[in-house]
């Protein structure tokens, strides 16, 4: 990708990573790739806002060179320490060694512990300003959105917010703007990103959006550090964040199971039929052993109910389910109802183990779990169906 002009004096100079499929270790499956968005602000002084992941340093340098000589950069704004945005900083700084690096105090600590660079660093706090000539940058600390060092940069005269990870999507594309891509697809990717990265920080998201709204700051464009830039209707993504952060849910149940010899799968389908026949409740079913976990968590974002099933193995749940529930616990979903089910051969154990983990996650276990020995018979099939109907009532079906 070449540099893209956003407005006079502001350019996208980042990189598109078409091939990445595992992000943050393997906690996020980036089936659509991602982008590392860096922005060049050109005025009497020149500022680079964020860089890119290290392996994409050459793309960043090439894009900057289309606009200016990198040696002319006066400031590098580091909104976030994480290496997907700071990895190219050491190489860029070599091209503009007099450039000052700006970021929060936590950013300073983090950058040093990552790169040990001998750079002139200016710590900034919320409300601090940096004049580039006709354009002014101001900074808004955003701790835990999603790291302690996180910060937003705001272009005052142009009303453009550069919020780094917030409002992003993992989506590699040759388009850069929301009015150039399918809006439903875009919101789906943004929801997936929120569910898998920002959900645990929802109270902070609400507080930060409230802070910005009370400050009456106009926002014409939101240019995040991953994915597409919101210029058609930037409030659309802000309003969606408010709903997601409030844990607003629908009459929807996500059934997630792992099965050894299909008995737990049979149970899952019968439970689903019970819910569907109750009417008015949407149901999704996933085998966690084969489904994309990132998609499952996204489906859970607006679901009131989660039903979790596993066969018993060694008196416990199966290992994919254990890993999935550990991740779900980290996401801290609020205001949801849940219940457990599963088949067993000897003594059982998975249902109790799932319930324990769900309770530890702060998710309400709304009804007793359902266990079936080996393959469900006709009565047990009926019990699964009734289990689904009972749960549907609790969801409002
Ligand atoms: Fe996109 Fe927190 O890094």
Short mmCIF file of C-alpha atoms and ligand atoms in Angstrom, two decimals, residues 23-24 35-36 80-85 146-147 150 164-165 170 193 197 225-226, ligand 1:
data_model
loop_
_atom_site.label_atom_id
_atom_site.label_comp_id
_atom_site.label_asym_id
_atom_site.label_seq_id
_atom_site.Cartn_x
_atom_site.Cartn_y
_atom_site.Cartn_z
CA UNK A 23 -2.55 -12.15 17.09
CA UNK A 24 -1.57 -11.53 20.72
CA UNK A 35 -3.27 -3.32 9.34
CA UNK A 36 -0.82 -1.31 11.41
CA UNK A 80 0.92 2.80 22.85
CA UNK A 81 3.94 0.68 23.71
CA UNK A 82 2.74 -2.62 22.24
CA UNK A 83 5.13 -3.78 19.54
CA UNK A 84 2.57 -3.83 16.71
CA UNK A 85 2.66 0.00 16.95
CA UNK A 146 -6.16 -1.45 26.60
CA UNK A 147 -2.75 -1.15 28.30
CA UNK A 150 -2.44 3.79 26.21
CA UNK A 164 -4.68 3.86 18.64
CA UNK A 165 -6.23 0.44 19.41
CA UNK A 170 -8.43 -6.63 12.44
CA UNK A 193 -12.40 -6.78 18.06
CA UNK A 197 -9.91 -7.28 23.32
CA UNK A 225 -4.37 1.99 14.52
CA UNK A 226 -5.94 -1.17 13.07
FE1 LIG B 1 -2.60 -3.00 18.50
FE2 LIG B 1 -2.36 -3.06 21.88
O1 LIG B 1 -1.76 -3.15 20.13
#
